[in-house]
């Protein structure tokens, strides 16, 4: 809100420079930026008291302990409004007080130049004198008022009530509205204004206006907000009523209006005031305990200092043993409790008075956080394997989500900002694929991403891990040997995680989720349920929307971590180490291409070879020399005995057993 | 050379065995000499021997020897490519070393890890909460009833009338208080969401919430804690200042500024010449919040604070745009390589 500083100065006896004023306001909690001739203030919602020039002056006066100058008001008699006028409310809670003041023989003439200049200084346009005067009051004291052409009011009757079925209102901005259910000001026949939001055209002040009815009222903030937000009206009046108005100043605002009106139009006749006050204002009374003040702030302020500040704020107070009973002025609409009063004191005394200290207390009982431990382990492991951590949005396009999770429905946002952020993700993968693709579009082909985060399904938020690796990848270091199928990279990642995190209870199966290509992927299962998988992305997902469309299918992994959070790695056990030399034998044999490694490996281990210390696959070879439909598997056997040196004869005998066995079982041909 | 007993399988197996055992330049040079030397290499001898075999054997042996030659040459050539030649000058010692490419952790993870490390050392428990929250935890329990003006400012994504994407991590305060008894200290990091997407706002970002409750926790404890935290994050030379502010769930409330680390109080772009940078919001727990969780506000006091993790990270890592965090452009991620 823009505040013109010269205007503020009207209400201060010794005004500081504008720069100093801006500094002081920032210290008291009004975020203020210096502009050329004024201050741009960003008010927090609890500060309607400073949403006016007088209010800003008051803030400065309290901070400086300076003198606040009240502007002149009409001090003459104001008679009761007679002549059959009646003002009433259907709901005291929605509108506890409504003041109508009728003035005759007025002219909606051109606004005098001093007032035009005031309004122009804060970029307000001039309409006519009567309307401008209400606008001036709003910017002077912050209390919205409204001027009706009294001759247009039906039945000399004003009632605050809900709009009825079929009733409409055209507001001053020219918009038509249905009034049903909304809190209205109505005359004897129809709505004439939305309470606290905007007046209607049907009773608008115009050049022909001679009789005026000025409204000054109080409306419940929530009701004003609901009307304004339902009808999409943003007005200065709404902005202030939503936050609360100073109910103690209302009589003064009326008299200020009359003063300014009579100054300009001495011939105007005050016909009378109708003050419908169904719940007279009472100041909030707060018990402020010295002990609580000290305890909350951690410092001791002198009694004098506290009392001087309270006096400057226009609080009245009675001392009691151990504190004060404080009556709070009406402009402090947000100050109703002891804590609020303590804030008022410290924000004017200055937060720089606080001493810096650390709380002394026993440490909290820290809880074991398996999820955090797990995700930290996963992050470090994958980073160590050369992957890069990504963060994608928790919401995704519905088409991405459905491509990966065709069954069931995602959780939808009611008010998304765009279609790519419409549903809560059930898998992380689509977000990573989009990131991978976006990198490719910028010419960055080789990208290996992972992300750990919440997903959303059936009202719970399971942690997932997802990985996406661009494949068809370029050779990225000088020493790298051209690699195997990228599926094995995903598998390597899975195996490393499984051993690091102790996922022994998980098993891998050929049945894969729909987002993987069967035959180039494996499913991850826990107690018979599929909880994820890894391998080549399926072509159906790749083609599902234009945001993917990879030329070479990436290799991916996703796993639901909820099932594995309670698993933990076995750190291993040591055993006696042999001090005798071992023996290494390499053996390669040709078998049918369809025979899988796992079957051969299990067979070899099942032979229970004497003194076998380790068995490794060191070579897989396919080529002309082994014949089509065949492959050569090279195994490295290490033998070692705990108590003696093995002889080559006994190892040869053992290997002979291997040779015979693989020949018989697999029809293998030994190569060496 | 008599080739009647020579078989491709044996020959190539013997070569592979030698090639497997070879390590280092000398081995490779010796192998190359033994197999491919024009003068007395095995391949040369084999080809010479081929002239003397019978017509019946010739086609098969010719084919096999050719195959053998090709494979030997290919293997030795591949090695020559991989292993740079030892020249007179020795190894090229400036080539990058052999290690897998370094991966990276996201800058928000790195920042949050640093923050959590400090709070853990100070005895804070780490807590968590759901990203889809109920209006109760996001608003009502935090002293923000339905008609409260702060609710409109929050630019909330809704699922339905009762569920929303949390706009702040403060709901974690309530969840924690409902299940713990003071005294305690806790922090809760997580994603938050606001309907705001422009140069300086992202619809999703991260916050760290903090809460300390005990019998005599004061505003001074808040100030001391946050000053120590700011120094851990931005360096021992920084100081903080508190400005009165407003949050529905704290009273009194304060914004916390840290002295600008970029200009040391000289005018600069980051702090717009003020010398101060706003880093977080804080305050003393509002009595209504204590009442919402059944704590006696006359017995307990506490302080709470909340800060944007992107904000801290942007300042520490000089990240120019908030959207960099969620685009996952490899050129950005590469800046945070570790290992
Ligand atoms: Zn600076």
mmCIF file of C-alpha atoms in Angstrom, chain A residues 388-564:
data_model
loop_
_atom_site.group_PDB
_atom_site.id
_atom_site.type_symbol
_atom_site.label_atom_id
_atom_site.label_comp_id
_atom_site.label_asym_id
_atom_site.label_seq_id
_atom_site.Cartn_x
_atom_site.Cartn_y
_atom_site.Cartn_z
ATOM 1 C CA UNK A 388 23.033 -37.908 -10.335
ATOM 2 C CA UNK A 389 20.257 -37.062 -7.913
ATOM 3 C CA UNK A 390 17.251 -35.253 -9.376
ATOM 4 C CA UNK A 391 14.190 -33.574 -7.827
ATOM 5 C CA UNK A 392 10.978 -33.576 -9.834
ATOM 6 C CA UNK A 393 7.527 -32.259 -8.912
ATOM 7 C CA UNK A 394 5.192 -34.335 -6.751
ATOM 8 C CA UNK A 395 2.487 -33.652 -9.332
ATOM 9 C CA UNK A 396 2.504 -34.871 -12.916
ATOM 10 C CA UNK A 397 0.475 -34.823 -16.117
ATOM 11 C CA UNK A 398 -2.329 -37.355 -15.971
ATOM 12 C CA UNK A 399 -1.140 -38.879 -19.253
ATOM 13 C CA UNK A 400 2.320 -39.563 -17.765
ATOM 14 C CA UNK A 401 0.850 -41.141 -14.668
ATOM 15 C CA UNK A 402 -1.604 -43.287 -16.603
ATOM 16 C CA UNK A 403 1.121 -44.488 -18.973
ATOM 17 C CA UNK A 404 3.031 -46.027 -16.075
ATOM 18 C CA UNK A 405 0.080 -46.879 -13.793
ATOM 19 C CA UNK A 406 -2.850 -47.739 -16.094
ATOM 20 C CA UNK A 407 -4.849 -49.322 -13.273
ATOM 21 C CA UNK A 408 -6.757 -47.348 -10.673
ATOM 22 C CA UNK A 409 -7.045 -43.581 -10.492
ATOM 23 C CA UNK A 410 -4.521 -40.966 -9.332
ATOM 24 C CA UNK A 411 -5.312 -38.292 -6.726
ATOM 25 C CA UNK A 412 -6.334 -35.218 -8.713
ATOM 26 C CA UNK A 413 -5.789 -31.590 -7.805
ATOM 27 C CA UNK A 414 -8.981 -29.551 -7.806
ATOM 28 C CA UNK A 415 -7.201 -26.384 -8.947
ATOM 29 C CA UNK A 416 -4.000 -27.294 -10.828
ATOM 30 C CA UNK A 417 -2.025 -24.547 -12.538
ATOM 31 C CA UNK A 418 -1.518 -26.523 -15.750
ATOM 32 C CA UNK A 419 -2.020 -29.977 -17.206
ATOM 33 C CA UNK A 420 1.528 -31.110 -16.436
ATOM 34 C CA UNK A 421 0.846 -30.625 -12.713
ATOM 35 C CA UNK A 422 -2.641 -32.112 -12.514
ATOM 36 C CA UNK A 423 -2.364 -35.360 -10.526
ATOM 37 C CA UNK A 424 -0.251 -36.553 -7.617
ATOM 38 C CA UNK A 425 2.398 -38.982 -8.801
ATOM 39 C CA UNK A 426 1.922 -42.693 -8.180
ATOM 40 C CA UNK A 427 5.396 -43.374 -9.569
ATOM 41 C CA UNK A 428 8.418 -41.097 -9.770
ATOM 42 C CA UNK A 429 9.556 -42.505 -13.119
ATOM 43 C CA UNK A 430 7.558 -40.252 -15.485
ATOM 44 C CA UNK A 431 9.117 -37.131 -13.942
ATOM 45 C CA UNK A 432 12.615 -38.552 -14.432
ATOM 46 C CA UNK A 433 11.835 -39.543 -18.026
ATOM 47 C CA UNK A 434 10.749 -35.984 -18.780
ATOM 48 C CA UNK A 435 13.971 -34.667 -17.236
ATOM 49 C CA UNK A 436 16.000 -37.140 -19.289
ATOM 50 C CA UNK A 437 14.178 -36.084 -22.450
ATOM 51 C CA UNK A 438 14.607 -32.380 -21.696
ATOM 52 C CA UNK A 439 18.336 -32.927 -21.327
ATOM 53 C CA UNK A 440 18.411 -34.708 -24.668
ATOM 54 C CA UNK A 441 16.545 -31.831 -26.286
ATOM 55 C CA UNK A 442 19.381 -29.588 -25.122
ATOM 56 C CA UNK A 443 21.920 -31.912 -26.658
ATOM 57 C CA UNK A 444 22.945 -33.657 -23.435
ATOM 58 C CA UNK A 445 22.645 -37.318 -24.386
ATOM 59 C CA UNK A 446 24.290 -39.130 -21.529
ATOM 60 C CA UNK A 447 22.277 -38.657 -18.346
ATOM 61 C CA UNK A 448 21.841 -40.973 -15.375
ATOM 62 C CA UNK A 449 19.295 -39.760 -12.848
ATOM 63 C CA UNK A 450 17.705 -41.032 -9.658
ATOM 64 C CA UNK A 451 15.190 -39.633 -7.209
ATOM 65 C CA UNK A 452 13.860 -40.703 -3.812
ATOM 66 C CA UNK A 453 10.584 -39.215 -2.624
ATOM 67 C CA UNK A 454 6.936 -39.532 -1.683
ATOM 68 C CA UNK A 455 4.385 -41.038 -4.033
ATOM 69 C CA UNK A 456 0.633 -40.923 -3.519
ATOM 70 C CA UNK A 457 -1.673 -43.906 -3.489
ATOM 71 C CA UNK A 458 -4.840 -44.761 -1.567
ATOM 72 C CA UNK A 459 -4.367 -42.052 1.009
ATOM 73 C CA UNK A 460 -0.820 -43.020 1.928
ATOM 74 C CA UNK A 461 2.514 -41.682 0.710
ATOM 75 C CA UNK A 462 4.953 -44.538 0.082
ATOM 76 C CA UNK A 463 8.586 -43.607 -0.483
ATOM 77 C CA UNK A 464 9.815 -44.719 -3.868
ATOM 78 C CA UNK A 465 13.190 -44.850 -5.549
ATOM 79 C CA UNK A 466 13.370 -44.369 -9.299
ATOM 80 C CA UNK A 467 16.316 -44.467 -11.689
ATOM 81 C CA UNK A 468 16.453 -43.505 -15.367
ATOM 82 C CA UNK A 469 19.554 -44.007 -17.486
ATOM 83 C CA UNK A 470 19.909 -42.822 -21.047
ATOM 84 C CA UNK A 471 21.177 -45.734 -23.101
ATOM 85 C CA UNK A 472 22.859 -46.004 -26.457
ATOM 86 C CA UNK A 473 25.238 -44.049 -24.390
ATOM 87 C CA UNK A 474 28.485 -42.654 -25.646
ATOM 88 C CA UNK A 475 31.814 -43.882 -24.390
ATOM 89 C CA UNK A 476 32.550 -41.385 -21.650
ATOM 90 C CA UNK A 477 36.089 -42.110 -20.565
ATOM 91 C CA UNK A 478 39.233 -43.026 -22.396
ATOM 92 C CA UNK A 479 39.741 -46.314 -20.603
ATOM 93 C CA UNK A 480 36.179 -47.577 -20.770
ATOM 94 C CA UNK A 481 35.616 -50.830 -22.651
ATOM 95 C CA UNK A 482 32.508 -50.888 -24.852
ATOM 96 C CA UNK A 483 29.795 -52.250 -22.597
ATOM 97 C CA UNK A 484 27.270 -55.012 -22.438
ATOM 98 C CA UNK A 485 23.511 -54.494 -22.834
ATOM 99 C CA UNK A 486 22.442 -51.542 -20.611
ATOM 100 C CA UNK A 487 20.014 -53.844 -18.786
ATOM 101 C CA UNK A 488 23.040 -55.061 -16.851
ATOM 102 C CA UNK A 489 23.744 -51.546 -15.639
ATOM 103 C CA UNK A 490 20.280 -51.397 -14.074
ATOM 104 C CA UNK A 491 20.843 -54.841 -12.653
ATOM 105 C CA UNK A 492 24.216 -53.791 -11.248
ATOM 106 C CA UNK A 493 22.557 -50.861 -9.546
ATOM 107 C CA UNK A 494 19.886 -53.086 -8.075
ATOM 108 C CA UNK A 495 22.422 -55.652 -6.880
ATOM 109 C CA UNK A 496 24.618 -53.024 -5.266
ATOM 110 C CA UNK A 497 21.647 -51.533 -3.420
ATOM 111 C CA UNK A 498 20.399 -54.969 -2.420
ATOM 112 C CA UNK A 499 23.709 -55.934 -0.857
ATOM 113 C CA UNK A 500 24.323 -52.545 0.708
ATOM 114 C CA UNK A 501 20.827 -52.338 2.221
ATOM 115 C CA UNK A 502 20.222 -55.995 2.993
ATOM 116 C CA UNK A 503 17.408 -56.735 0.574
ATOM 117 C CA UNK A 504 17.926 -60.504 0.826
ATOM 118 C CA UNK A 505 14.212 -61.048 1.260
ATOM 119 C CA UNK A 506 13.469 -59.628 -2.183
ATOM 120 C CA UNK A 507 13.437 -61.833 -5.250
ATOM 121 C CA UNK A 508 13.672 -61.196 -8.966
ATOM 122 C CA UNK A 509 11.269 -62.694 -11.469
ATOM 123 C CA UNK A 510 10.738 -62.553 -15.210
ATOM 124 C CA UNK A 511 7.183 -61.222 -14.745
ATOM 125 C CA UNK A 512 7.597 -57.460 -15.029
ATOM 126 C CA UNK A 513 5.361 -54.405 -14.527
ATOM 127 C CA UNK A 514 3.771 -52.965 -17.672
ATOM 128 C CA UNK A 515 6.331 -50.176 -17.957
ATOM 129 C CA UNK A 516 9.161 -52.606 -18.670
ATOM 130 C CA UNK A 517 10.015 -54.625 -21.796
ATOM 131 C CA UNK A 518 9.618 -58.347 -21.014
ATOM 132 C CA UNK A 519 12.799 -60.269 -21.707
ATOM 133 C CA UNK A 520 14.934 -57.192 -21.064
ATOM 134 C CA UNK A 521 13.818 -56.610 -17.516
ATOM 135 C CA UNK A 522 13.117 -58.235 -14.171
ATOM 136 C CA UNK A 523 10.368 -57.675 -11.628
ATOM 137 C CA UNK A 524 11.189 -57.132 -7.940
ATOM 138 C CA UNK A 525 9.021 -59.183 -5.565
ATOM 139 C CA UNK A 526 8.537 -59.171 -1.816
ATOM 140 C CA UNK A 527 6.503 -61.990 -0.274
ATOM 141 C CA UNK A 528 4.987 -62.712 -3.663
ATOM 142 C CA UNK A 529 3.958 -59.108 -4.408
ATOM 143 C CA UNK A 530 5.532 -57.125 -7.186
ATOM 144 C CA UNK A 531 7.036 -53.963 -5.637
ATOM 145 C CA UNK A 532 8.984 -52.732 -8.648
ATOM 146 C CA UNK A 533 11.323 -53.729 -11.400
ATOM 147 C CA UNK A 534 14.197 -52.709 -13.604
ATOM 148 C CA UNK A 535 15.314 -53.014 -17.208
ATOM 149 C CA UNK A 536 14.451 -51.529 -20.571
ATOM 150 C CA UNK A 537 11.475 -49.137 -20.596
ATOM 151 C CA UNK A 538 8.510 -50.542 -22.500
ATOM 152 C CA UNK A 539 7.754 -49.183 -25.933
ATOM 153 C CA UNK A 540 4.114 -48.662 -24.932
ATOM 154 C CA UNK A 541 5.106 -46.173 -22.206
ATOM 155 C CA UNK A 542 7.654 -44.550 -24.496
ATOM 156 C CA UNK A 543 4.995 -43.924 -27.115
ATOM 157 C CA UNK A 544 2.246 -42.970 -24.667
ATOM 158 C CA UNK A 545 2.834 -39.246 -24.961
ATOM 159 C CA UNK A 546 4.947 -36.744 -26.781
ATOM 160 C CA UNK A 547 6.891 -35.846 -23.636
ATOM 161 C CA UNK A 548 8.790 -39.172 -23.783
ATOM 162 C CA UNK A 549 9.448 -40.525 -27.329
ATOM 163 C CA UNK A 550 13.022 -41.722 -26.866
ATOM 164 C CA UNK A 551 14.866 -42.922 -29.954
ATOM 165 C CA UNK A 552 16.742 -45.493 -27.889
ATOM 166 C CA UNK A 553 14.729 -46.842 -24.987
ATOM 167 C CA UNK A 554 16.224 -45.812 -21.642
ATOM 168 C CA UNK A 555 16.874 -48.268 -18.874
ATOM 169 C CA UNK A 556 14.900 -47.642 -15.708
ATOM 170 C CA UNK A 557 14.251 -48.852 -12.181
ATOM 171 C CA UNK A 558 11.524 -48.110 -9.680
ATOM 172 C CA UNK A 559 10.894 -49.730 -6.310
ATOM 173 C CA UNK A 560 8.455 -49.102 -3.474
ATOM 174 C CA UNK A 561 10.703 -48.631 -0.442
ATOM 175 C CA UNK A 562 7.982 -49.071 2.187
ATOM 176 C CA UNK A 563 8.542 -52.819 2.126
ATOM 177 C CA UNK A 564 12.272 -52.616 2.547
#
